[in-house]
PDB file of C-alpha atoms in Angstrom:
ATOM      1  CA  UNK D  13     -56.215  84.311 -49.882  1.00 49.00           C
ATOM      2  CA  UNK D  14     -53.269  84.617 -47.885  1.00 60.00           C
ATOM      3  CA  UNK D  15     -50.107  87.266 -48.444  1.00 63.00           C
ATOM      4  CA  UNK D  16     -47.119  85.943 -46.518  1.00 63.00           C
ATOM      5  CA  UNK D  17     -45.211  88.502 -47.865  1.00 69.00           C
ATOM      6  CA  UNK D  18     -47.127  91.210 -46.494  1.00 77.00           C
ATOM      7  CA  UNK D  19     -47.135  92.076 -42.576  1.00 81.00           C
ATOM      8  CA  UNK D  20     -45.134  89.962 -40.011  1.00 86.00           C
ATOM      9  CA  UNK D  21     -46.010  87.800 -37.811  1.00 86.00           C
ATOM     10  CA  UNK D  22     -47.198  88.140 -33.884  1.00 89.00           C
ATOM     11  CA  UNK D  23     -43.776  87.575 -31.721  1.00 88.00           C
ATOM     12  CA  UNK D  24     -46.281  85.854 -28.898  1.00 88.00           C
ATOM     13  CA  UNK D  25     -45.344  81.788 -28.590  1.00 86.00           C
ATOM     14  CA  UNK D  26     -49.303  81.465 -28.547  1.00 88.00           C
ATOM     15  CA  UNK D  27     -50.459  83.565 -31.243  1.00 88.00           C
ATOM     16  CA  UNK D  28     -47.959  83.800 -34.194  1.00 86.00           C
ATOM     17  CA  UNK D  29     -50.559  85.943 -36.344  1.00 86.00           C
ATOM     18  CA  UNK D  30     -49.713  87.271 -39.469  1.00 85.00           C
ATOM     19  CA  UNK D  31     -50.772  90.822 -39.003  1.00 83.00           C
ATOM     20  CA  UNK D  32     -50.588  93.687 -41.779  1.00 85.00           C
ATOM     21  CA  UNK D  33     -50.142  96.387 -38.889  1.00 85.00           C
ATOM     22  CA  UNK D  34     -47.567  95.019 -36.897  1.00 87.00           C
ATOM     23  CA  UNK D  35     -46.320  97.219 -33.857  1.00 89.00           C
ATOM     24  CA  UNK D  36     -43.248  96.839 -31.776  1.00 90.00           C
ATOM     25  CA  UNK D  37     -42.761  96.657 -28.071  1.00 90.00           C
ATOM     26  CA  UNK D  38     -40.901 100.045 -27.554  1.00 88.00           C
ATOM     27  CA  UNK D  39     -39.232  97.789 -24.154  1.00 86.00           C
ATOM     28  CA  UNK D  40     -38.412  94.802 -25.998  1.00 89.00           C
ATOM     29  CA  UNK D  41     -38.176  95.866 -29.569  1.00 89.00           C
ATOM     30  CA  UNK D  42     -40.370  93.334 -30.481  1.00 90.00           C
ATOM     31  CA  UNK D  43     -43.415  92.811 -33.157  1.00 91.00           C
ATOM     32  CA  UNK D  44     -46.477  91.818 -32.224  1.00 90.00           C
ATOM     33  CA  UNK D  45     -50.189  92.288 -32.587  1.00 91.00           C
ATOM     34  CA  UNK D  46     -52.514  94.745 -31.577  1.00 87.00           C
ATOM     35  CA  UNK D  47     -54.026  92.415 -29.164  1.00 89.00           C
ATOM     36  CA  UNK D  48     -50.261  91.268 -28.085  1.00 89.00           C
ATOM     37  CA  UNK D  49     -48.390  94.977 -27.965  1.00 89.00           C
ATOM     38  CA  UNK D  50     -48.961  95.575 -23.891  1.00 88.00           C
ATOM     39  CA  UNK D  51     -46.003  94.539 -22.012  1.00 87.00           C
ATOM     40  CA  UNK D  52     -49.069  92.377 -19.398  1.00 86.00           C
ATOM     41  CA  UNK D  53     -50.083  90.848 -22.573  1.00 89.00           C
ATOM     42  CA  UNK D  54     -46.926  89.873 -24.109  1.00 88.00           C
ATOM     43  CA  UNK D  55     -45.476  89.219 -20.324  1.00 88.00           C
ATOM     44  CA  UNK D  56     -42.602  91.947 -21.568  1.00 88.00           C
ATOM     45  CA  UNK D  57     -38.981  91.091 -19.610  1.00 85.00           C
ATOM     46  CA  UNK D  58     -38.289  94.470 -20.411  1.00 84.00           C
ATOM     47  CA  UNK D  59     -40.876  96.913 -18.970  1.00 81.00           C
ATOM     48  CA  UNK D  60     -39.299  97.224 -15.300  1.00 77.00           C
ATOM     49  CA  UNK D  61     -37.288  99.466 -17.698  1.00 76.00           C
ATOM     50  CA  UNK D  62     -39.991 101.960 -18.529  1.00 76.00           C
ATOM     51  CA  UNK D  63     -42.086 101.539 -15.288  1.00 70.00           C
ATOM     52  CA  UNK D  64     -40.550 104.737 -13.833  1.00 73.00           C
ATOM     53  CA  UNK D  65     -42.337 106.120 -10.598  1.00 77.00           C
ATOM     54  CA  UNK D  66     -41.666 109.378  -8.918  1.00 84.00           C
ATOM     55  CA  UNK D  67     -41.411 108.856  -5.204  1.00 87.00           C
ATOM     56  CA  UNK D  68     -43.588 111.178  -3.029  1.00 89.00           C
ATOM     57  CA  UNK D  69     -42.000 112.399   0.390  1.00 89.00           C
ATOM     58  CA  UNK D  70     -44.348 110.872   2.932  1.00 87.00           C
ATOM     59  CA  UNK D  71     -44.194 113.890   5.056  1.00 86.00           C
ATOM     60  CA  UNK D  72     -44.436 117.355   3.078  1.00 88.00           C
ATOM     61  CA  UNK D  73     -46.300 114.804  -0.027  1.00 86.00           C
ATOM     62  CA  UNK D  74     -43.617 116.348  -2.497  1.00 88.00           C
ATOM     63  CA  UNK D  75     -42.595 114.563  -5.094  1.00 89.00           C
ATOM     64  CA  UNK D  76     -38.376 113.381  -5.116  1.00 88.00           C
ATOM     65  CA  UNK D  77     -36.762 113.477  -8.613  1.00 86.00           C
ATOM     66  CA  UNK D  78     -34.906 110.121  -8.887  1.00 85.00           C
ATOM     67  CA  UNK D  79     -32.241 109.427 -11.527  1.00 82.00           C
ATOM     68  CA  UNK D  80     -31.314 106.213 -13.642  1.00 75.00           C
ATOM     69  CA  UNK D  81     -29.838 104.289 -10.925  1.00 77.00           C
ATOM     70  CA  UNK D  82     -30.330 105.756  -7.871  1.00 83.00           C
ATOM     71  CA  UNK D  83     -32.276 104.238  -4.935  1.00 84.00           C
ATOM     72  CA  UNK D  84     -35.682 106.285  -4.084  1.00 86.00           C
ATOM     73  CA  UNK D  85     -34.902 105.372   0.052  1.00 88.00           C
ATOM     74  CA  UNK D  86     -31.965 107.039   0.358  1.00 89.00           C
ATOM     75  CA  UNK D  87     -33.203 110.167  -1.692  1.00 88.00           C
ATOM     76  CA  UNK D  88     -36.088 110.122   0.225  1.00 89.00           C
ATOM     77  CA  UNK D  89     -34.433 110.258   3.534  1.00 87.00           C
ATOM     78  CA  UNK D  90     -31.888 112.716   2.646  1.00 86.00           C
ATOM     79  CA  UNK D  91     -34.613 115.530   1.422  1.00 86.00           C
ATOM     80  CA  UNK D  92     -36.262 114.518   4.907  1.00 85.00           C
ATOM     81  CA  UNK D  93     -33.480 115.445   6.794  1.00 79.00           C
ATOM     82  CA  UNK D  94     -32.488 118.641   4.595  1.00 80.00           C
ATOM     83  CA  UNK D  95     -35.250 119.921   2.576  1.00 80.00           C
ATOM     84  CA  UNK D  96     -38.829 119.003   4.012  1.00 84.00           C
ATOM     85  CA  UNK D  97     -40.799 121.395   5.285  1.00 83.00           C
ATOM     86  CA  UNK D  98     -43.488 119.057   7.651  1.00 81.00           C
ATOM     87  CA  UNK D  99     -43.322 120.158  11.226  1.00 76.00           C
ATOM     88  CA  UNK D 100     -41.889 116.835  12.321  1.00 76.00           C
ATOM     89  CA  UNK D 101     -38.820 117.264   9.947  1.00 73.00           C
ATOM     90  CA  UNK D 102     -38.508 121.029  11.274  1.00 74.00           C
ATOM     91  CA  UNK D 103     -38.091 119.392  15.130  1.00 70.00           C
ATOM     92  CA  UNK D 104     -35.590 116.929  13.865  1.00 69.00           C
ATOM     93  CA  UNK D 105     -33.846 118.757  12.156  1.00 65.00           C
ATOM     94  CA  UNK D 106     -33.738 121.495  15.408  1.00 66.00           C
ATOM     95  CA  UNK D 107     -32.695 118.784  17.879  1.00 65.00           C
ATOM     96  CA  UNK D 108     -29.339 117.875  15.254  1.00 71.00           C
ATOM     97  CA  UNK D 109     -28.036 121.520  15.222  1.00 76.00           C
ATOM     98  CA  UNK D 110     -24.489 120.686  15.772  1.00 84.00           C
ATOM     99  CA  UNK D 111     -22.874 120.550  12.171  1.00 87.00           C
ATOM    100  CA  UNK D 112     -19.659 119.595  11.346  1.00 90.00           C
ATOM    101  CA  UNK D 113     -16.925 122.056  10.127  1.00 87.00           C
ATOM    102  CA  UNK D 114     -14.915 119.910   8.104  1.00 88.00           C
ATOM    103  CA  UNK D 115     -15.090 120.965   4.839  1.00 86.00           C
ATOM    104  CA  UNK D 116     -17.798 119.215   2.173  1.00 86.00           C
ATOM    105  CA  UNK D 117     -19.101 117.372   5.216  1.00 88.00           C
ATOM    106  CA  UNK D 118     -23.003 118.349   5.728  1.00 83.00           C
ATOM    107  CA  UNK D 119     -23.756 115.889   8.735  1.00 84.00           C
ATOM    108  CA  UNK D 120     -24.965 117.324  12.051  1.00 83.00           C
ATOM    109  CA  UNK D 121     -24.853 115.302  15.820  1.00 83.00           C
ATOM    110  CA  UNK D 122     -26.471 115.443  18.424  1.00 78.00           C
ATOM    111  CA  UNK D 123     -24.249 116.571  20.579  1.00 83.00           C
ATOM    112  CA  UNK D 124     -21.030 118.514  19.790  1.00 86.00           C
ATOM    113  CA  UNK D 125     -17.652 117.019  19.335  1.00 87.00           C
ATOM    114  CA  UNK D 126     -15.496 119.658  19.895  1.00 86.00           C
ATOM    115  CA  UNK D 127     -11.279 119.504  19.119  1.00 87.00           C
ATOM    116  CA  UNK D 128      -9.325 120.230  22.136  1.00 83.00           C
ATOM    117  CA  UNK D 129      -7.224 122.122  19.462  1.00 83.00           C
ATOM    118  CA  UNK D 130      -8.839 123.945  17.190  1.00 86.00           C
ATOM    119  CA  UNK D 131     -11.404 124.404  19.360  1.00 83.00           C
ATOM    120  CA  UNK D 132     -14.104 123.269  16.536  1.00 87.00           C
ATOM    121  CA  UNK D 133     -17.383 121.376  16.364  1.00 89.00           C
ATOM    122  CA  UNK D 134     -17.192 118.200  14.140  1.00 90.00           C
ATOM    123  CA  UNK D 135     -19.190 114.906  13.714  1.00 90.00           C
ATOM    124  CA  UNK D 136     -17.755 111.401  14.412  1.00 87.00           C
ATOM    125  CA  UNK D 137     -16.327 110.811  11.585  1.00 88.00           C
ATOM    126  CA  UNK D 138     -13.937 113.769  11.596  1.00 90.00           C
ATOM    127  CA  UNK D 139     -13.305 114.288  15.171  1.00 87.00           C
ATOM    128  CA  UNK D 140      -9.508 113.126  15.396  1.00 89.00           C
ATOM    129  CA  UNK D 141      -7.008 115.912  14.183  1.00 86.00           C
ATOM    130  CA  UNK D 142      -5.920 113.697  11.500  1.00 87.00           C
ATOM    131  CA  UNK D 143      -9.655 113.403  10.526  1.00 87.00           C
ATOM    132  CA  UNK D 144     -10.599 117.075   9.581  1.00 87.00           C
ATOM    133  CA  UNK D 145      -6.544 117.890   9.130  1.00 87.00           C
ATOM    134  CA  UNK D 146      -6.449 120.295  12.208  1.00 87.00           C
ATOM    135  CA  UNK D 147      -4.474 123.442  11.697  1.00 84.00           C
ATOM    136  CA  UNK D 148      -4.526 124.697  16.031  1.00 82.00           C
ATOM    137  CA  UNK D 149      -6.638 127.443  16.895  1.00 77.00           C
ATOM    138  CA  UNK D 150      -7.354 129.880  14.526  1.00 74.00           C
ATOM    139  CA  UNK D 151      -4.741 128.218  12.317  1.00 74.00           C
ATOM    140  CA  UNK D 152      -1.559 129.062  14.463  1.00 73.00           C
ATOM    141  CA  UNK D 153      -1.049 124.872  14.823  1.00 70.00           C
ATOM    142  CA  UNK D 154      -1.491 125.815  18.528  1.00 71.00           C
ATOM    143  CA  UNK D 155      -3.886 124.750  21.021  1.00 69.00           C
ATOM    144  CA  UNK D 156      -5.953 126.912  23.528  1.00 68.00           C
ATOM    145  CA  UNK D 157      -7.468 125.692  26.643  1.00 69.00           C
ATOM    146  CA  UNK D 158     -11.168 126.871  27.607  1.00 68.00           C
ATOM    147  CA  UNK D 159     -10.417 130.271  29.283  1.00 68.00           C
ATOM    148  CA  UNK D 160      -8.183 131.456  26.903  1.00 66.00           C
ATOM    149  CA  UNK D 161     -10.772 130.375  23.834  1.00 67.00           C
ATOM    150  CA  UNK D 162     -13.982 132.274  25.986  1.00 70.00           C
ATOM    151  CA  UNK D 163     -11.629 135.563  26.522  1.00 69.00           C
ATOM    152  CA  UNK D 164     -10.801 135.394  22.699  1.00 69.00           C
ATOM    153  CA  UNK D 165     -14.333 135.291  21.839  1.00 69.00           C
ATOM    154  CA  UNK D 166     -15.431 137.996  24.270  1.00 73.00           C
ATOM    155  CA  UNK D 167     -12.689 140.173  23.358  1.00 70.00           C
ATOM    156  CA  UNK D 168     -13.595 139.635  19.586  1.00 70.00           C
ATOM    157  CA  UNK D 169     -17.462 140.451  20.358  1.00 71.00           C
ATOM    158  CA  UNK D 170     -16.523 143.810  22.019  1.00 70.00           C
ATOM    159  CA  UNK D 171     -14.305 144.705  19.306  1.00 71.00           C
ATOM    160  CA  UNK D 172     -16.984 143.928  16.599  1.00 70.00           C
ATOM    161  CA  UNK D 173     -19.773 145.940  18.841  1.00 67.00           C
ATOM    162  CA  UNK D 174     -17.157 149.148  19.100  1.00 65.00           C
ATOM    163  CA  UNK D 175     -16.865 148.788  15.575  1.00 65.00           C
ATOM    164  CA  UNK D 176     -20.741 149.115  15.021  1.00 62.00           C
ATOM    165  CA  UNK D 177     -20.867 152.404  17.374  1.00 61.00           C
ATOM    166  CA  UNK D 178     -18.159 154.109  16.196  1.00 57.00           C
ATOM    167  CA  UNK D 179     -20.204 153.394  12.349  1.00 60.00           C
ATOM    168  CA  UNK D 180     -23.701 154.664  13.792  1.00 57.00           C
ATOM    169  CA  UNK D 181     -21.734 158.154  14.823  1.00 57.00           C
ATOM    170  CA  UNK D 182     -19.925 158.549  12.256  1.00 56.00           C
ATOM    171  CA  UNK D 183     -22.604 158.981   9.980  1.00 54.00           C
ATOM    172  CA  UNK D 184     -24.049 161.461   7.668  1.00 55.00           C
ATOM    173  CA  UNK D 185     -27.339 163.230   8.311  1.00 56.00           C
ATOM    174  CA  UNK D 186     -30.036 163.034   6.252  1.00 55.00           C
ATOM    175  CA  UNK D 187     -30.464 165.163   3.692  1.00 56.00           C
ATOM    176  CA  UNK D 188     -33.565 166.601   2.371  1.00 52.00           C
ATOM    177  CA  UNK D 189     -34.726 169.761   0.451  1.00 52.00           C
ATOM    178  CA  UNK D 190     -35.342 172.101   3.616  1.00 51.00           C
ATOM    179  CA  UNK D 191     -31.842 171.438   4.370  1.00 56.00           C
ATOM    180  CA  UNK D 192     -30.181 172.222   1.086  1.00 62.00           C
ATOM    181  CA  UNK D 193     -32.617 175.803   1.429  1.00 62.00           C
ATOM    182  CA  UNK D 194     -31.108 176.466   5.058  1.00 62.00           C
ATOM    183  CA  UNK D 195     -27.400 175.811   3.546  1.00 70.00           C
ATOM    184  CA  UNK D 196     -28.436 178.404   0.872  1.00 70.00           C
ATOM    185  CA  UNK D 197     -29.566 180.831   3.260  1.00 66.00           C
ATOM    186  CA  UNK D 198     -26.720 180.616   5.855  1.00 70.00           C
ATOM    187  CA  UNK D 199     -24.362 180.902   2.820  1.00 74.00           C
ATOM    188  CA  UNK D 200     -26.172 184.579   1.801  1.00 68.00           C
ATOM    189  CA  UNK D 201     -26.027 185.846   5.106  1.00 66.00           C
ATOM    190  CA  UNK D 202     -22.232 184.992   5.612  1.00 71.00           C
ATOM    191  CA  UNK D 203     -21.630 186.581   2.071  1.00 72.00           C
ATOM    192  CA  UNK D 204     -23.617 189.894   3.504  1.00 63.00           C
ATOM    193  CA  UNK D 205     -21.831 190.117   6.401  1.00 64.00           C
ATOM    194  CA  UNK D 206     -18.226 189.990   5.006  1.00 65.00           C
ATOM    195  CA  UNK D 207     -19.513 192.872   2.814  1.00 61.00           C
ATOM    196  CA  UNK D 208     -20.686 194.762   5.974  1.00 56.00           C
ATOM    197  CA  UNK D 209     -24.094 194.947   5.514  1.00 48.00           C
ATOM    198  CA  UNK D 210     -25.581 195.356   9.147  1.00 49.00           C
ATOM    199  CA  UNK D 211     -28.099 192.295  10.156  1.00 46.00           C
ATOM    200  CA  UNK D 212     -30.593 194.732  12.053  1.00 46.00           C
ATOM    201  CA  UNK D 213     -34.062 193.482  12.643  1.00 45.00           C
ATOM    202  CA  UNK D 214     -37.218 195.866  12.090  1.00 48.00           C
ATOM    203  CA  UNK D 215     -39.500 196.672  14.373  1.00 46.00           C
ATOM    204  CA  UNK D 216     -42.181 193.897  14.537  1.00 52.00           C
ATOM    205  CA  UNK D 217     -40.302 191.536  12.673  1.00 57.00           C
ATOM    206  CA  UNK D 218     -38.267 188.525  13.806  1.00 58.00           C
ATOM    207  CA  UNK D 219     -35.169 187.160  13.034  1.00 62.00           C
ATOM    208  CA  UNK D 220     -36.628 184.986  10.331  1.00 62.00           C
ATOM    209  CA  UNK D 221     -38.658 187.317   8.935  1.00 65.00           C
ATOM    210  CA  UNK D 222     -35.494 189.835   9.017  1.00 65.00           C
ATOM    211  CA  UNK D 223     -33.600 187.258   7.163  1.00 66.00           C
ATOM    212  CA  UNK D 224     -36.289 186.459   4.448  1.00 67.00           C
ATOM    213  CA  UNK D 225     -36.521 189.952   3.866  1.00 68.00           C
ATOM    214  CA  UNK D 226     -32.086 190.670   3.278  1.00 66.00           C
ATOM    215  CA  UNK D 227     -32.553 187.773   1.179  1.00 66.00           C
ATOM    216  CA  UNK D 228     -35.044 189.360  -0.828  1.00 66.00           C
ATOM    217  CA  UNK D 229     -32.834 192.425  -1.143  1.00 66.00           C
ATOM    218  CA  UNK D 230     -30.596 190.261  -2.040  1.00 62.00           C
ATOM    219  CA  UNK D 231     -31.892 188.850  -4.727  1.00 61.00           C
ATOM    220  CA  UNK D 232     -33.223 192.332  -5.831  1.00 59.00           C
ATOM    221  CA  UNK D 233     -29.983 193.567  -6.026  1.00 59.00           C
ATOM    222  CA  UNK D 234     -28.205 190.975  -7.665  1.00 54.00           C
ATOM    223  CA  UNK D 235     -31.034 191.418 -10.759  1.00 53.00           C
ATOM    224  CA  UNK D 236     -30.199 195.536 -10.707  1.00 52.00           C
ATOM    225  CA  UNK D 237     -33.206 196.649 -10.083  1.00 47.00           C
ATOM    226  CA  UNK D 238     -34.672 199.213  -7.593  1.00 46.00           C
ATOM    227  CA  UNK D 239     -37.398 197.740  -5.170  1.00 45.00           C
ATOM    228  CA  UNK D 240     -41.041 199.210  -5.732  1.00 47.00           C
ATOM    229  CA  UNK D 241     -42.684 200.758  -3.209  1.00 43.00           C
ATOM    230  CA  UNK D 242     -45.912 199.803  -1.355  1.00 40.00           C
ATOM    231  CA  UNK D 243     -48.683 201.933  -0.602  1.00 42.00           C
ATOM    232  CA  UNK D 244     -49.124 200.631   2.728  1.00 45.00           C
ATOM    233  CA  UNK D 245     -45.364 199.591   4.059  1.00 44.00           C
ATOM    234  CA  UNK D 246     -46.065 199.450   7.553  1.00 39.00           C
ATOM    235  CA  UNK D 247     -49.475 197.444   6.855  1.00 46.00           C
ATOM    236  CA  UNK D 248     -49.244 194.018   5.040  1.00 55.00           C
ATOM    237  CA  UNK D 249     -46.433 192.217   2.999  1.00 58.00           C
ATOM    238  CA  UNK D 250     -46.267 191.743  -0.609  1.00 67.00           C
ATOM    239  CA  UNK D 251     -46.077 188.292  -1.827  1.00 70.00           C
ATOM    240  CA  UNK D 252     -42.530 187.344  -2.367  1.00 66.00           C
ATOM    241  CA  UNK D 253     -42.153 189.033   1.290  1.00 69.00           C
ATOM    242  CA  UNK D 254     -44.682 186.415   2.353  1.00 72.00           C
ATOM    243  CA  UNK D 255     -43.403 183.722   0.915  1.00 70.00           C
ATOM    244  CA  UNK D 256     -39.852 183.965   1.849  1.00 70.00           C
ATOM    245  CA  UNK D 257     -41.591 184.827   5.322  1.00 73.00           C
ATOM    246  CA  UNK D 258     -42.869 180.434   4.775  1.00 76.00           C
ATOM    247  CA  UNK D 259     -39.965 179.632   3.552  1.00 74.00           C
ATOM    248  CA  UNK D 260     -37.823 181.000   6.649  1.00 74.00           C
ATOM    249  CA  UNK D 261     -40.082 179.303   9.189  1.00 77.00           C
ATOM    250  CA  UNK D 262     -39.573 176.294   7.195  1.00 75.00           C
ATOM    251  CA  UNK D 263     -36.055 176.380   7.661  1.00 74.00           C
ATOM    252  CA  UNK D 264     -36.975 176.636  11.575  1.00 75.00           C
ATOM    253  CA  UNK D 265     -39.293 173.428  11.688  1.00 77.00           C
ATOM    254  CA  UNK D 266     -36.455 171.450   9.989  1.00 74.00           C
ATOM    255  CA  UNK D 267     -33.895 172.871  12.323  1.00 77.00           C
ATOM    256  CA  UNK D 268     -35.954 171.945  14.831  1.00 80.00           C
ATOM    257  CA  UNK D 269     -36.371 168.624  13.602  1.00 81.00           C
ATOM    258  CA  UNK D 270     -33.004 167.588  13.231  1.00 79.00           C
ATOM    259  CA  UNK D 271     -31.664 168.436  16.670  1.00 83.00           C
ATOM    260  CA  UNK D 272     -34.757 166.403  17.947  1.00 84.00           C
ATOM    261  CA  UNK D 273     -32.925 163.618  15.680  1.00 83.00           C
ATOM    262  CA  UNK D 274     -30.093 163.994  17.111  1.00 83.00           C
ATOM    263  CA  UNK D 275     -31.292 164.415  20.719  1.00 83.00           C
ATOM    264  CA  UNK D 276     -32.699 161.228  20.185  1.00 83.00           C
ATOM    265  CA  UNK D 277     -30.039 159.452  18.859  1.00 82.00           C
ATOM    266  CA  UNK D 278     -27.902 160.736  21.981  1.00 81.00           C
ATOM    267  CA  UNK D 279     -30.230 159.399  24.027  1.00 80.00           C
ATOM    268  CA  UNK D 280     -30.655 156.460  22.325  1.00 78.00           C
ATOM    269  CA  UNK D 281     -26.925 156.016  22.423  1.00 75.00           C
ATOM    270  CA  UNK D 282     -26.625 156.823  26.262  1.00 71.00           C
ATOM    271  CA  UNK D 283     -29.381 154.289  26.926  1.00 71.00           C
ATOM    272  CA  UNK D 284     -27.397 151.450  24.788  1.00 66.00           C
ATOM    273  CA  UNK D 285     -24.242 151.753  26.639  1.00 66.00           C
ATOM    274  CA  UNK D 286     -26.221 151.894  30.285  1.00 61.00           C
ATOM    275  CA  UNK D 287     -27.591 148.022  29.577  1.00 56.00           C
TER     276      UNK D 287
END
């Protein structure tokens, strides 16, 4: 029994099949059979349209997005001469180092084509002035001859290197926490002696020591209470005696430190300009 109402028929010249599934050629747009549908089966005019192949660099093996008209070849050899990373693109790519300055232009020769006016490297195609729209040296619209170009550059390269010493000297030490205590401690002695209080060391004790301890006093003071004394004064120290005893040779080590610093910067410096 036979439903010609149901279905459609293959599209293929040599089938012509009435078929209740029918499926069309998405290249085509087409019906045909299920043993028709491929575009090899069918011999699809169409398919070049969906046969799209990413071309592989044959250097690095990455693959080279292509779009809707484009040609693969010249893709291909552009990322070879810009983007690959194979050893024998690195060499080429290190003997054409001379790039052009005009502006948007990305090609690089050989050998450079400088302008006798602006003194500039370009490529062939924008080597005459009218080329690259030369502007003179530097923009002035004047030309410079070889001496006067080299004398501009070396005066410009010790200008910039002054620049960078002058920087380096004029900067700011580091700061840290031992130097914020030694700023705290030279502060409380200038404060006691514009009162008058006489900066006498003890017997046995040095300078450090002598100023941990008027610091303590200090602090004592400034709370308004009297000192307690020790059983055995001219034996041991108390605790806050011994610590502001650490904290004072501290201070030393990282005074100490930072004129090594800076001894070494001097030298460093010195050693710079000599070469």
């Amino acid at each position: 029994m036979e439903l010609p109402h149901l279905g459609e028929h293959c599209s293929d010249s040599s089938c012509k099949r009435l078929d209740f599934l029918p499926m069309t050629c998405d290249a085509c747009q087409k019906t045909f059979c299920g043993d028709h549908v491929t575009y090899s089966s069918h011999n699809c005019t169409e398919s070049y349209k969906k046969d799209n192949q990413v071309p592989v660099c044959p250097l690095c093996s990455a693959p080279i997005p292509v779009k809707p008209g484009e040609t693969p070849d010249i893709l291909v050899g552009r990322h070879i001469d810009t983007d690959c990373q194979s050893d024998p693109a690195k060499e080429k790519r290190q003997v054409y180092t001379n790039k052009c300055s005009a502006k948007g232009c990305k090609n690089k020769e050989l050998i450079p084509v400088i302008c006798e006016k602006c003194r500039k490297n370009f490529c062939l195609r924008h080597r005459h002035e009218l080329d690259h729209s030369c502007k003179g040296f530097e923009g002035s619209g004047k030309s410079v001859s070889n001496s006067g170009a080299a004398a501009l550059s070396r005066f410009n390269f010790f200008s910039s290197s002054n620049t960078n010493t002058k920087s380096k000297t004029n900067a700011k030490p580091q700061q840290s926490s031992l130097s914020n205590i030694g700023r705290d401690l030279n502060r409380e002695r200038q404060s006691r002696q514009q009162r008058g209080v006489p900066m006498t060391t003890q017997a046995g004790m040095s300078e450090d020591e002598a100023l941990a301890r008027a610091l303590q006093m200090s602090m004592v003071e400034s709370s308004g209470t009297k000192p307690q004394a020790t059983s055995n004064q001219s034996g041991s120290l108390s605790q806050q005696e011994q610590e502001d005893l650490m904290l004072a040779r501290a201070l030393q080590e990282s005074e100490q430190e930072a004129r090594n610093q800076t001894q070494r910067t001097e030298n460093k410096e010195k050693s710079c300009m000599l070469s």
